[in-house]
Short mmCIF file of C-alpha atoms in Angstrom, two decimals:
data_model
loop_
_atom_site.label_atom_id
_atom_site.label_comp_id
_atom_site.label_asym_id
_atom_site.label_seq_id
_atom_site.Cartn_x
_atom_site.Cartn_y
_atom_site.Cartn_z
CA MET H 1 -153.79 -83.21 9.95
CA THR H 2 -151.12 -83.67 7.29
CA LEU H 3 -147.52 -84.63 7.87
CA LEU H 4 -146.33 -81.07 7.24
CA GLU H 5 -148.78 -79.68 9.80
CA PHE H 6 -147.59 -82.27 12.33
CA ILE H 7 -143.96 -81.29 11.73
CA VAL H 8 -144.88 -77.62 12.24
CA TYR H 9 -146.53 -78.61 15.53
CA LEU H 10 -143.36 -80.45 16.57
CA VAL H 11 -141.17 -77.45 15.76
CA ILE H 12 -143.44 -75.05 17.67
CA ALA H 13 -143.53 -77.40 20.69
CA GLY H 14 -139.75 -77.82 20.51
CA VAL H 15 -139.10 -74.09 20.51
CA CYS H 16 -141.53 -73.55 23.40
CA GLY H 17 -139.94 -76.44 25.30
CA ALA H 18 -136.43 -75.10 24.72
CA ILE H 19 -137.46 -71.68 26.02
CA ALA H 20 -139.13 -73.29 29.04
CA ARG H 21 -136.04 -75.42 29.74
CA GLY H 22 -133.82 -72.36 29.51
CA LEU H 23 -135.98 -70.27 31.82
CA GLY H 24 -136.77 -73.10 34.24
CA GLY H 25 -133.19 -74.07 34.96
CA GLY H 26 -132.43 -76.47 32.14
CA THR H 27 -132.53 -80.23 31.88
CA SER H 28 -130.34 -82.73 30.13
CA GLY H 29 -131.43 -83.93 26.75
CA GLY H 30 -131.79 -82.57 23.28
CA PHE H 31 -134.51 -81.36 20.98
CA VAL H 32 -136.69 -84.43 21.61
CA VAL H 33 -136.82 -83.55 25.31
CA SER H 34 -137.68 -79.96 24.34
CA ILE H 35 -140.56 -81.24 22.19
CA LEU H 36 -141.87 -83.33 25.09
CA VAL H 37 -141.56 -80.43 27.52
CA GLY H 38 -143.35 -78.18 25.00
CA PHE H 39 -146.26 -80.57 24.46
CA LEU H 40 -146.66 -81.50 28.12
CA GLY H 41 -146.23 -77.87 29.09
CA ALA H 42 -149.01 -76.90 26.69
CA PHE H 43 -151.37 -79.37 28.32
CA LEU H 44 -150.37 -78.36 31.85
CA GLY H 45 -150.35 -74.64 31.11
CA ALA H 46 -153.73 -74.70 29.35
CA TRP H 47 -155.19 -76.72 32.23
CA LEU H 48 -153.82 -74.27 34.80
CA ALA H 49 -155.15 -71.32 32.81
CA HIS H 50 -158.55 -72.96 32.60
CA MET H 51 -158.61 -73.73 36.35
CA LEU H 52 -157.58 -70.18 37.24
CA GLN H 53 -159.95 -68.74 34.59
CA LEU H 54 -157.14 -66.93 32.76
CA PRO H 55 -157.39 -66.01 29.08
CA THR H 56 -155.26 -67.43 26.29
CA ILE H 57 -152.57 -64.82 25.82
CA PHE H 58 -150.92 -65.93 22.58
CA SER H 59 -151.92 -68.91 20.50
CA VAL H 60 -150.86 -70.17 17.08
CA ALA H 61 -153.35 -72.14 14.98
CA VAL H 62 -152.04 -74.88 12.70
CA ALA H 63 -154.75 -76.34 10.48
CA GLY H 64 -157.42 -75.02 12.82
CA HIS H 65 -155.85 -76.55 15.93
CA PRO H 66 -154.65 -73.92 18.44
CA PHE H 67 -151.34 -74.24 20.27
CA PRO H 68 -151.03 -71.96 23.33
CA ILE H 69 -147.51 -70.54 23.11
CA ILE H 70 -147.32 -68.63 26.42
CA TRP H 71 -149.11 -71.32 28.43
CA SER H 72 -146.83 -73.95 26.89
CA ILE H 73 -143.77 -72.05 28.07
CA ILE H 74 -145.22 -71.48 31.55
CA GLY H 75 -146.35 -75.10 31.86
CA GLY H 76 -142.97 -76.31 30.63
CA MET H 77 -141.20 -74.15 33.21
CA VAL H 78 -143.39 -75.68 35.92
CA LEU H 79 -142.49 -79.17 34.69
CA VAL H 80 -138.76 -78.40 34.62
CA MET H 81 -138.82 -76.86 38.10
CA LEU H 82 -140.84 -79.81 39.38
CA SER H 83 -138.33 -82.26 37.94
CA HIS H 84 -135.50 -80.35 39.61
CA ALA H 85 -137.33 -80.42 42.93
CA LEU H 86 -138.06 -84.17 42.74
CA THR H 87 -134.62 -85.33 41.67
CA ARG H 88 -131.75 -84.98 44.04
CA PRO H 89 -128.32 -84.02 42.79
CA ARG H 90 -126.00 -86.85 42.02
CA LEU H 91 -123.01 -86.97 44.31
CA ALA H 92 -119.64 -88.10 43.04
CA ARG H 93 -118.25 -91.19 44.72
CA TRP H 94 -114.55 -91.49 45.21
#
């Protein structure tokens, strides 16, 4: 994989992560957090789809390596909602 292909992967993961963060309730952080949510969401979403025997709905191939767009967004939403459920809101102290 060349550097350009890796950058394209990062951009695709970042866009998927940003969509997942927006739909899942949002998290703090910038584009780097979106990239992480996109990549981790792709792994989680593809694993869930495999376990539930669901087909790959939409996938983009970069240099022969597929990236599951829809499963990345769904997996990222699950991660964002899980992070919201596990972290309690911070209360202001006076």
